[in-house]
Amino acid sequence: MGQAWAAPIFRLWMIQVKLSPMNIAIIGAGPAGLAAAHDFLNAGHSATIFEAAPAPGGLAAGFKEPHWKWSVEKFYHHWFQSDADLLKLADETGLRAGVQFHSPKTVSYWNGNFYPLDSPVAALLFPGLSLFDKIPFGLATIYLKYLTGNGIGLEKYTAHDWASRWMGKGAYELIFQPLLDGKFGEAYSRKVNMAWLWARLKSRTSKLGTYEGGGQKFYDDLAANLQKRGANIVYSARVQNLAQADGAWAVAVSINQQAAQTQKFDMVLSTTSPKVMGKLAPQLPSNYLGALNDLKSLGAVVAVFSLSHPLSENGYYWHSLPKSAGFPYLAMCEHTNFVSPENFGGDRIVYCGDYLPADHRYFSMSADEIAAEYAPSLKRFNEKFDPSWIKKTWVFKEAYAQPVPLVNHSRNVPPTKTPLPGLYFASMSQVYPWDRGTNFAVEIGRRVAREMMAERK
């Protein structure tokens, strides 16, 4: 009863918006761009999405061999049961029935073996921690996961300082120091703020989700839903420049490597990396451009192996690997211990991936060279492994894959509304304090869509 007045006002607002529909350009058909387009269409606006790749999905896009029923992501992805924004979008677009949740086994390497460390019970049973280690570790984890409302308050501390003090020396050295070292390397492992670690512990669940047919199928289905409702999605379309023109935005775009042509739009939403955004709109004020260029991030290098035999004899899915143990990558993920190998014609799919600075030698190495460097370590997961098991290898690289939030990072995050009217920017560097991921890409895409429509209502 107390909110009965809201419905007619909302309907009146919707009518007003639809009487003045906008023509909106979205750069990028990843989760953020597709989610924003969903809300623009719902409000009666026109949405044109320019995607440089030949298919939707962005960093979550996948690939598929002819004999596979399902696709495989280029960079390993899974969803969490707590991914409310993603699941809500799936509900609204009729895709929820395809979402599946499973409980794969996640383990950490310690003292030459792998042990579960993905639940409170597993932590209590973990042999690497003494009782005196487990008490502060357990109490601090409960505090972070259940008692803190806003992790921003922790950003004034580094994760190194806070965790080493309050989670206990043993737990820090065994669990969190390897995580920080592996994730952020020598340059940033002691500089990342505690809000990042809080968000990681707060949002993650042991049950993990995927989509029937694979992640690429989800984005294909979502894109098809948007196109059926009137969205214009242009693939192999690389935006070259954004310029203001007579109260509108002129978007210069090259399609299929042809000469760039200009199209005009009322507003523009860019979901690119910060550095690409700066190149697209160099006329942005110097303070905003400076904020974009000052954001720190790491790249990712992932090798995907198709094997004739299972690698993990215990059926483990996710293997966390401390760099001190000598593995040439941060994590090994045996995808077919999460979803059935029947979906891949019996092939066993294994990911070996790492977050690395853009000047790391892996970025200049060929796929064959990386595969040759990674493959010998597979024997450490299964002594029976033989190189003849490898049927095919793919290597994927991305320069912008993991934002690096330093102390007091909230002061450095550029607003999604740029200083230029009608130009907005949404990237994974701005989902802070949450870490990059599909759910938070959906959230920021929809949030910025609301901001854009509110500006022009």
Short mmCIF file of C-alpha atoms in Angstrom, two decimals:
data_model
loop_
_atom_site.label_atom_id
_atom_site.label_comp_id
_atom_site.label_asym_id
_atom_site.label_seq_id
_atom_site.Cartn_x
_atom_site.Cartn_y
_atom_site.Cartn_z
CA MET A 1 0.00 0.00 0.00
CA GLY A 2 2.77 2.41 0.93
CA GLN A 3 4.33 2.15 -2.53
CA ALA A 4 1.14 2.02 -4.60
CA TRP A 5 1.89 5.49 -5.98
CA ALA A 6 5.08 4.25 -7.65
CA ALA A 7 3.48 2.16 -10.39
CA PRO A 8 1.56 4.93 -12.22
CA ILE A 9 4.54 7.29 -11.99
CA PHE A 10 6.79 4.61 -13.46
CA ARG A 11 4.32 3.95 -16.30
CA LEU A 12 4.14 7.69 -17.01
CA TRP A 13 7.95 7.86 -17.10
CA MET A 14 8.07 4.93 -19.52
CA ILE A 15 5.50 6.61 -21.77
CA GLN A 16 7.55 9.82 -21.77
CA VAL A 17 10.71 7.92 -22.65
CA LYS A 18 9.06 6.02 -25.48
CA LEU A 19 7.73 9.24 -26.94
CA SER A 20 11.36 10.38 -27.30
CA PRO A 21 13.29 7.24 -28.19
CA MET A 22 17.05 7.51 -28.44
CA ASN A 23 19.41 5.90 -30.90
CA ILE A 24 22.23 4.49 -28.76
CA ALA A 25 25.57 3.02 -29.81
CA ILE A 26 27.21 0.37 -27.65
CA ILE A 27 30.84 -0.56 -28.20
CA GLY A 28 31.35 -4.21 -27.30
CA ALA A 29 29.03 -7.24 -27.31
CA GLY A 30 30.33 -8.65 -24.06
CA PRO A 31 28.08 -9.19 -21.01
CA ALA A 32 27.99 -5.47 -20.12
CA GLY A 33 27.06 -4.30 -23.62
CA LEU A 34 24.42 -6.99 -24.14
CA ALA A 35 22.87 -6.35 -20.72
CA ALA A 36 22.69 -2.60 -21.37
CA ALA A 37 21.06 -3.22 -24.76
CA HIS A 38 18.42 -5.35 -23.04
CA ASP A 39 17.34 -2.41 -20.89
CA PHE A 40 17.50 0.13 -23.73
CA LEU A 41 15.16 -2.04 -25.81
CA ASN A 42 12.80 -2.52 -22.88
CA ALA A 43 12.52 1.27 -22.59
CA GLY A 44 11.75 1.71 -26.28
CA HIS A 45 15.15 2.94 -27.45
CA SER A 46 17.17 1.76 -30.44
CA ALA A 47 20.46 -0.02 -29.75
CA THR A 48 23.30 -0.69 -32.16
CA ILE A 49 26.14 -2.83 -30.84
CA PHE A 50 29.54 -2.74 -32.54
CA GLU A 51 31.64 -5.81 -31.79
CA ALA A 52 35.18 -6.18 -33.13
CA ALA A 53 35.03 -9.99 -32.95
CA PRO A 54 32.88 -12.15 -35.25
CA ALA A 55 30.67 -13.29 -32.34
CA PRO A 56 29.32 -11.99 -29.02
CA GLY A 57 30.76 -12.71 -25.59
CA GLY A 58 33.80 -10.45 -25.21
CA LEU A 59 36.35 -11.95 -22.83
CA ALA A 60 33.82 -14.70 -22.07
CA ALA A 61 33.55 -15.84 -25.70
CA GLY A 62 34.33 -19.40 -26.67
CA PHE A 63 35.13 -21.74 -29.52
CA LYS A 64 33.93 -25.14 -30.70
CA GLU A 65 35.40 -28.08 -32.57
CA PRO A 66 33.20 -29.78 -35.21
CA HIS A 67 32.73 -32.95 -33.14
CA TRP A 68 31.85 -31.09 -29.91
CA LYS A 69 28.25 -30.53 -28.80
CA TRP A 70 29.29 -27.72 -26.45
CA SER A 71 31.61 -24.76 -26.83
CA VAL A 72 34.62 -24.06 -24.60
CA GLU A 73 35.54 -20.60 -23.35
CA LYS A 74 38.83 -19.14 -24.52
CA PHE A 75 39.51 -17.97 -20.96
CA TYR A 76 38.05 -20.29 -18.33
CA HIS A 77 34.81 -19.04 -16.81
CA HIS A 78 32.20 -20.29 -14.42
CA TRP A 79 29.31 -18.66 -12.59
CA PHE A 80 28.44 -18.66 -8.89
CA GLN A 81 25.09 -19.25 -7.21
CA SER A 82 25.39 -15.73 -5.79
CA ASP A 83 25.50 -14.18 -9.30
CA ALA A 84 22.12 -12.49 -8.85
CA ASP A 85 22.44 -9.98 -11.69
CA LEU A 86 23.40 -12.61 -14.24
CA LEU A 87 20.59 -14.94 -13.16
CA LYS A 88 18.06 -12.11 -13.23
CA LEU A 89 19.06 -11.26 -16.80
CA ALA A 90 18.76 -14.93 -17.74
CA ASP A 91 15.27 -14.98 -16.21
CA GLU A 92 14.16 -11.85 -18.05
CA THR A 93 15.39 -13.11 -21.42
CA GLY A 94 13.98 -16.63 -21.11
CA LEU A 95 17.40 -18.29 -20.79
CA ARG A 96 17.27 -19.37 -17.16
CA ALA A 97 16.31 -22.96 -18.00
CA GLY A 98 19.69 -23.44 -19.66
CA VAL A 99 21.70 -22.50 -16.56
CA GLN A 100 23.19 -25.47 -14.72
CA PHE A 101 24.91 -25.66 -11.34
CA HIS A 102 27.32 -28.37 -10.26
CA SER A 103 29.64 -28.98 -7.32
CA PRO A 104 33.06 -29.74 -8.80
CA LYS A 105 36.05 -30.35 -6.58
CA THR A 106 38.42 -27.42 -6.01
CA VAL A 107 41.84 -28.16 -4.55
CA SER A 108 45.08 -26.43 -3.57
CA TYR A 109 48.62 -27.73 -3.97
CA TRP A 110 50.58 -28.28 -0.78
CA ASN A 111 53.60 -30.39 0.04
CA GLY A 112 53.46 -32.36 -3.20
CA ASN A 113 49.74 -33.20 -3.10
CA PHE A 114 46.35 -31.65 -3.74
CA TYR A 115 43.85 -30.99 -0.95
CA PRO A 116 40.32 -29.55 -0.95
CA LEU A 117 40.19 -26.00 0.39
CA ASP A 118 36.84 -24.74 -0.88
CA SER A 119 34.62 -24.90 2.22
CA PRO A 120 34.82 -24.30 5.98
CA VAL A 121 34.91 -28.06 6.60
CA ALA A 122 37.70 -28.55 4.06
CA ALA A 123 39.67 -25.74 5.70
CA LEU A 124 39.32 -27.42 9.11
CA LEU A 125 40.58 -30.69 7.66
CA PHE A 126 43.42 -29.17 5.64
CA PRO A 127 46.63 -30.80 6.92
CA GLY A 128 48.79 -27.78 6.20
CA LEU A 129 47.12 -25.73 8.95
CA SER A 130 47.55 -26.39 12.65
CA LEU A 131 44.73 -25.82 15.13
CA PHE A 132 46.35 -22.52 16.11
CA ASP A 133 46.36 -21.52 12.43
CA LYS A 134 42.74 -22.51 11.87
CA ILE A 135 41.26 -20.46 14.73
CA PRO A 136 42.26 -16.96 13.52
CA PHE A 137 41.74 -18.05 9.91
CA GLY A 138 38.20 -19.23 10.66
CA LEU A 139 37.25 -16.18 12.71
CA ALA A 140 38.62 -13.73 10.16
CA THR A 141 36.88 -15.55 7.30
CA ILE A 142 33.54 -15.43 9.14
CA TYR A 143 34.05 -11.73 9.80
CA LEU A 144 34.81 -10.99 6.17
CA LYS A 145 32.09 -13.16 4.69
CA TYR A 146 29.21 -12.47 7.05
CA LEU A 147 29.78 -9.44 9.24
CA THR A 148 31.17 -6.68 7.06
CA GLY A 149 28.62 -4.74 5.04
CA ASN A 150 30.84 -2.67 2.80
CA GLY A 151 34.31 -3.79 1.84
CA ILE A 152 35.31 -0.28 0.76
CA GLY A 153 36.20 0.40 4.38
CA LEU A 154 39.04 -2.12 4.02
CA GLU A 155 40.63 -0.45 1.00
CA LYS A 156 42.96 1.64 3.17
CA TYR A 157 44.86 -1.55 4.05
CA THR A 158 46.82 -3.78 1.74
CA ALA A 159 45.61 -7.38 1.61
CA HIS A 160 49.12 -8.40 2.63
CA ASP A 161 49.10 -6.32 5.81
CA TRP A 162 45.52 -7.08 6.89
CA ALA A 163 45.50 -10.79 6.11
CA SER A 164 48.92 -11.49 7.58
CA ARG A 165 47.85 -9.79 10.80
CA TRP A 166 44.28 -11.01 11.30
CA MET A 167 44.13 -14.35 9.46
CA GLY A 168 47.16 -15.76 11.18
CA LYS A 169 50.70 -16.23 9.95
CA GLY A 170 50.19 -19.87 8.97
CA ALA A 171 47.02 -19.34 6.97
CA TYR A 172 48.43 -16.25 5.30
CA GLU A 173 51.66 -17.92 4.21
CA LEU A 174 49.91 -21.09 3.06
CA ILE A 175 46.78 -19.72 1.39
CA PHE A 176 46.69 -15.97 0.84
CA GLN A 177 50.30 -15.13 0.10
CA PRO A 178 50.40 -17.69 -2.76
CA LEU A 179 47.09 -16.31 -4.04
CA LEU A 180 48.39 -12.73 -4.07
CA ASP A 181 51.78 -13.72 -5.49
CA GLY A 182 50.24 -15.83 -8.21
CA LYS A 183 47.47 -13.42 -9.12
CA PHE A 184 49.39 -10.13 -9.06
CA GLY A 185 53.07 -11.04 -9.26
CA GLU A 186 56.04 -9.25 -7.76
CA ALA A 187 54.89 -5.84 -8.93
CA TYR A 188 51.55 -5.74 -7.12
CA SER A 189 51.15 -8.65 -4.68
CA ARG A 190 52.01 -6.47 -1.67
CA LYS A 191 50.07 -3.45 -2.97
CA VAL A 192 46.59 -4.83 -3.74
CA ASN A 193 44.08 -3.57 -1.20
CA MET A 194 42.08 -5.65 1.24
CA ALA A 195 38.71 -4.71 -0.28
CA TRP A 196 39.62 -6.90 -3.25
CA LEU A 197 40.19 -9.93 -1.03
CA TRP A 198 37.01 -9.18 0.95
CA ALA A 199 34.97 -9.16 -2.26
CA ARG A 200 36.51 -12.43 -3.38
CA LEU A 201 35.57 -14.17 -0.14
CA LYS A 202 32.18 -12.48 0.10
CA SER A 203 30.75 -13.31 -3.30
CA ARG A 204 31.96 -16.80 -4.15
CA THR A 205 30.15 -20.11 -3.65
CA SER A 206 31.21 -23.75 -3.86
CA LYS A 207 28.51 -24.54 -6.41
CA LEU A 208 29.51 -23.35 -9.87
CA GLY A 209 27.35 -22.66 -12.88
CA THR A 210 27.49 -22.93 -16.63
CA TYR A 211 25.06 -22.90 -19.55
CA GLU A 212 23.78 -25.86 -21.53
CA GLY A 213 25.80 -25.84 -24.74
CA GLY A 214 28.62 -23.80 -23.21
CA GLY A 215 29.22 -20.14 -22.44
CA GLN A 216 29.29 -19.11 -26.10
CA LYS A 217 25.82 -20.59 -26.53
CA PHE A 218 24.57 -18.31 -23.75
CA TYR A 219 25.87 -15.19 -25.49
CA ASP A 220 24.63 -16.40 -28.86
CA ASP A 221 21.16 -16.97 -27.39
CA LEU A 222 21.22 -13.61 -25.59
CA ALA A 223 22.30 -11.80 -28.75
CA ALA A 224 19.58 -13.58 -30.75
CA ASN A 225 17.01 -12.50 -28.16
CA LEU A 226 18.12 -8.87 -28.51
CA GLN A 227 18.12 -9.03 -32.31
CA LYS A 228 14.62 -10.48 -32.33
CA ARG A 229 13.51 -7.47 -30.29
CA GLY A 230 15.12 -5.00 -32.68
CA ALA A 231 18.76 -4.63 -31.66
CA ASN A 232 21.28 -4.12 -34.45
CA ILE A 233 24.45 -6.10 -33.69
CA VAL A 234 27.30 -5.52 -36.10
CA TYR A 235 30.16 -8.02 -35.88
CA SER A 236 33.74 -7.60 -37.13
CA ALA A 237 33.13 -3.90 -36.53
CA ARG A 238 36.01 -1.97 -35.03
CA VAL A 239 35.20 1.53 -33.78
CA GLN A 240 37.98 3.95 -34.72
CA ASN A 241 36.89 7.26 -33.25
CA LEU A 242 34.17 9.06 -31.30
CA ALA A 243 33.41 12.70 -32.01
CA GLN A 244 30.70 15.15 -30.97
CA ALA A 245 28.67 16.51 -33.89
CA ASP A 246 25.67 18.86 -33.64
CA GLY A 247 24.50 17.60 -30.27
CA ALA A 248 25.01 13.98 -31.25
CA TRP A 249 27.87 11.50 -31.42
CA ALA A 250 29.60 10.53 -34.65
CA VAL A 251 30.94 7.00 -34.46
CA ALA A 252 33.57 6.10 -37.05
CA VAL A 253 33.56 2.33 -37.51
CA SER A 254 35.40 -0.04 -39.82
CA ILE A 255 33.38 -3.15 -40.72
CA ASN A 256 35.17 -6.23 -42.06
CA GLN A 257 38.39 -4.19 -42.31
CA GLN A 258 36.83 -1.81 -44.80
CA ALA A 259 37.34 1.95 -44.74
CA ALA A 260 35.73 3.54 -41.70
CA GLN A 261 32.29 5.08 -42.11
CA THR A 262 30.57 7.43 -39.70
CA GLN A 263 27.17 6.89 -38.10
CA LYS A 264 25.41 9.30 -35.74
CA PHE A 265 23.89 8.42 -32.38
CA ASP A 266 22.26 10.29 -29.52
CA MET A 267 24.42 8.59 -26.89
CA VAL A 268 27.35 6.17 -26.73
CA LEU A 269 28.27 3.49 -24.20
CA SER A 270 31.80 2.13 -24.47
CA THR A 271 32.61 -1.18 -22.76
CA THR A 272 36.24 -1.32 -23.94
CA SER A 273 39.40 -1.33 -21.85
CA PRO A 274 40.42 2.01 -20.25
CA LYS A 275 43.32 2.53 -22.64
CA VAL A 276 41.19 1.84 -25.70
CA MET A 277 38.59 4.25 -24.37
CA GLY A 278 41.24 6.96 -24.14
CA LYS A 279 42.24 6.37 -27.76
CA LEU A 280 38.64 6.45 -28.99
CA ALA A 281 37.92 9.80 -27.34
CA PRO A 282 41.19 11.72 -26.91
CA GLN A 283 39.16 14.92 -26.56
CA LEU A 284 38.12 13.84 -23.05
CA PRO A 285 39.37 16.26 -20.36
CA SER A 286 42.94 15.59 -19.29
CA ASN A 287 41.97 14.64 -15.73
CA TYR A 288 39.57 11.94 -16.97
CA LEU A 289 42.08 10.66 -19.53
CA GLY A 290 44.72 10.62 -16.82
CA ALA A 291 42.46 8.54 -14.59
CA LEU A 292 41.90 6.05 -17.42
CA ASN A 293 45.60 5.75 -18.15
CA ASP A 294 46.55 5.44 -14.48
CA LEU A 295 44.41 2.35 -13.92
CA LYS A 296 46.58 -0.73 -13.42
CA SER A 297 45.83 -4.12 -14.89
CA LEU A 298 47.39 -7.43 -15.87
CA GLY A 299 46.97 -9.57 -18.95
CA ALA A 300 46.13 -13.26 -19.25
CA VAL A 301 47.70 -16.15 -21.13
CA VAL A 302 45.76 -19.42 -21.32
CA ALA A 303 46.64 -22.70 -23.00
CA VAL A 304 43.74 -25.08 -23.64
CA PHE A 305 44.61 -28.73 -24.18
CA SER A 306 42.35 -31.38 -25.66
CA LEU A 307 43.48 -34.71 -24.19
CA SER A 308 42.62 -38.31 -24.97
CA HIS A 309 42.74 -39.27 -21.27
CA PRO A 310 41.62 -37.62 -18.02
CA LEU A 311 44.42 -35.74 -16.28
CA SER A 312 43.27 -35.66 -12.66
CA GLU A 313 42.88 -39.21 -11.38
CA ASN A 314 40.76 -37.89 -8.49
CA GLY A 315 38.30 -35.98 -10.66
CA TYR A 316 39.44 -32.57 -9.42
CA TYR A 317 38.26 -29.53 -11.39
CA TRP A 318 40.16 -26.47 -10.17
CA HIS A 319 43.79 -26.72 -9.06
CA SER A 320 45.29 -23.66 -7.33
CA LEU A 321 49.04 -23.66 -7.80
CA PRO A 322 51.54 -21.58 -5.77
CA LYS A 323 54.25 -20.07 -7.94
CA SER A 324 56.80 -21.27 -5.40
CA ALA A 325 55.96 -24.86 -6.40
CA GLY A 326 57.47 -24.30 -9.83
CA PHE A 327 54.43 -24.60 -12.08
CA PRO A 328 54.64 -22.35 -15.17
CA TYR A 329 51.08 -21.09 -14.61
CA LEU A 330 48.76 -20.06 -11.79
CA ALA A 331 45.93 -22.58 -12.16
CA MET A 332 45.05 -25.81 -13.91
CA CYS A 333 41.38 -26.31 -14.62
CA GLU A 334 40.15 -29.66 -15.94
CA HIS A 335 36.93 -28.47 -17.51
CA THR A 336 35.61 -31.97 -18.16
CA ASN A 337 35.58 -32.63 -14.42
CA PHE A 338 32.99 -29.82 -14.26
CA VAL A 339 30.89 -30.73 -17.31
CA SER A 340 30.81 -34.15 -18.96
CA PRO A 341 33.41 -35.09 -21.59
CA GLU A 342 30.47 -36.49 -23.58
CA ASN A 343 29.77 -32.89 -24.55
CA PHE A 344 33.17 -32.81 -26.29
CA GLY A 345 33.13 -36.11 -28.13
CA GLY A 346 35.00 -37.76 -25.28
CA ASP A 347 37.84 -35.22 -25.35
CA ARG A 348 39.21 -34.14 -21.99
CA ILE A 349 39.55 -30.35 -21.82
CA VAL A 350 42.30 -28.84 -19.65
CA TYR A 351 43.11 -25.17 -19.10
CA CYS A 352 46.46 -23.87 -17.88
CA GLY A 353 46.36 -20.14 -17.26
CA ASP A 354 48.06 -17.21 -15.64
CA TYR A 355 47.72 -13.46 -15.08
CA LEU A 356 50.85 -11.68 -16.27
CA PRO A 357 52.17 -8.20 -17.05
CA ALA A 358 51.83 -7.26 -20.71
CA ASP A 359 55.61 -7.32 -21.18
CA HIS A 360 55.96 -10.93 -20.01
CA ARG A 361 57.74 -13.17 -22.49
CA TYR A 362 54.68 -15.40 -22.91
CA PHE A 363 52.96 -12.60 -24.84
CA SER A 364 55.64 -12.74 -27.52
CA MET A 365 55.84 -16.54 -27.68
CA SER A 366 54.00 -18.62 -30.26
CA ALA A 367 51.26 -21.08 -29.33
CA ASP A 368 53.61 -23.99 -30.00
CA GLU A 369 56.30 -22.50 -27.77
CA ILE A 370 53.88 -21.99 -24.89
CA ALA A 371 52.41 -25.46 -25.28
CA ALA A 372 55.92 -26.93 -25.23
CA GLU A 373 56.69 -25.04 -22.02
CA TYR A 374 53.43 -25.98 -20.29
CA ALA A 375 53.04 -29.62 -21.34
CA PRO A 376 55.83 -31.22 -19.24
CA SER A 377 54.21 -29.93 -16.02
CA LEU A 378 51.05 -31.92 -16.76
CA LYS A 379 52.86 -35.00 -15.52
CA ARG A 380 52.78 -33.50 -12.03
CA PHE A 381 49.00 -33.97 -12.00
CA ASN A 382 49.18 -37.53 -13.29
CA GLU A 383 52.43 -39.49 -13.44
CA LYS A 384 50.97 -41.57 -16.28
CA PHE A 385 50.62 -38.51 -18.51
CA ASP A 386 52.30 -38.84 -21.88
CA PRO A 387 52.61 -36.10 -24.52
CA SER A 388 50.82 -38.43 -26.94
CA TRP A 389 47.65 -37.71 -24.96
CA ILE A 390 47.57 -34.18 -26.38
CA LYS A 391 45.22 -34.11 -29.36
CA LYS A 392 45.17 -30.36 -29.94
CA THR A 393 46.27 -27.13 -28.24
CA TRP A 394 44.93 -23.58 -28.38
CA VAL A 395 46.59 -20.53 -26.80
CA PHE A 396 44.73 -17.29 -26.06
CA LYS A 397 46.18 -13.99 -24.88
CA GLU A 398 44.56 -10.80 -23.61
CA ALA A 399 46.41 -7.69 -22.49
CA TYR A 400 43.52 -6.40 -20.32
CA ALA A 401 42.25 -9.22 -18.13
CA GLN A 402 42.68 -8.43 -14.41
CA PRO A 403 42.30 -4.96 -12.86
CA VAL A 404 44.73 -4.16 -10.04
CA PRO A 405 43.10 -2.19 -7.16
CA LEU A 406 45.68 -0.40 -5.05
CA VAL A 407 45.17 1.23 -1.64
CA ASN A 408 42.25 3.72 -1.58
CA HIS A 409 41.36 2.65 -5.10
CA SER A 410 37.84 4.10 -4.95
CA ARG A 411 39.40 7.57 -5.29
CA ASN A 412 40.98 6.54 -8.60
CA VAL A 413 38.06 4.86 -10.37
CA PRO A 414 36.79 7.15 -13.14
CA PRO A 415 33.00 7.66 -13.14
CA THR A 416 30.96 5.80 -15.74
CA LYS A 417 29.52 9.13 -16.89
CA THR A 418 32.34 10.89 -18.68
CA PRO A 419 32.64 14.70 -18.65
CA LEU A 420 31.36 14.75 -22.26
CA PRO A 421 27.52 14.77 -22.44
CA GLY A 422 26.08 11.55 -23.78
CA LEU A 423 29.31 9.53 -23.55
CA TYR A 424 29.54 6.74 -20.97
CA PHE A 425 32.18 4.18 -20.09
CA ALA A 426 31.71 0.83 -18.32
CA SER A 427 34.62 -1.56 -17.78
CA MET A 428 35.65 -4.25 -15.34
CA SER A 429 37.98 -1.72 -13.73
CA GLN A 430 34.84 0.04 -12.48
CA VAL A 431 32.99 -2.87 -10.86
CA TYR A 432 35.24 -2.35 -7.80
CA PRO A 433 35.36 -3.52 -5.06
CA TRP A 434 34.09 -6.63 -6.84
CA ASP A 435 36.51 -8.57 -8.97
CA ARG A 436 36.07 -8.92 -12.72
CA GLY A 437 33.44 -11.48 -13.72
CA THR A 438 30.34 -12.00 -15.83
CA ASN A 439 27.89 -11.14 -13.06
CA PHE A 440 29.46 -7.78 -12.31
CA ALA A 441 29.76 -6.98 -16.02
CA VAL A 442 26.01 -7.49 -16.28
CA GLU A 443 25.44 -5.32 -13.20
CA ILE A 444 27.51 -2.39 -14.44
CA GLY A 445 26.01 -2.60 -17.92
CA ARG A 446 22.47 -2.33 -16.58
CA ARG A 447 23.40 0.32 -14.04
CA VAL A 448 24.97 2.54 -16.68
CA ALA A 449 21.97 1.99 -18.96
CA ARG A 450 19.77 3.41 -16.22
CA GLU A 451 22.10 6.38 -15.78
CA MET A 452 22.03 7.11 -19.50
CA MET A 453 18.25 6.97 -19.73
CA ALA A 454 17.90 9.16 -16.64
CA GLU A 455 20.13 11.80 -18.25
CA ARG A 456 17.88 12.09 -21.29
CA LYS A 457 14.42 11.47 -19.84
#
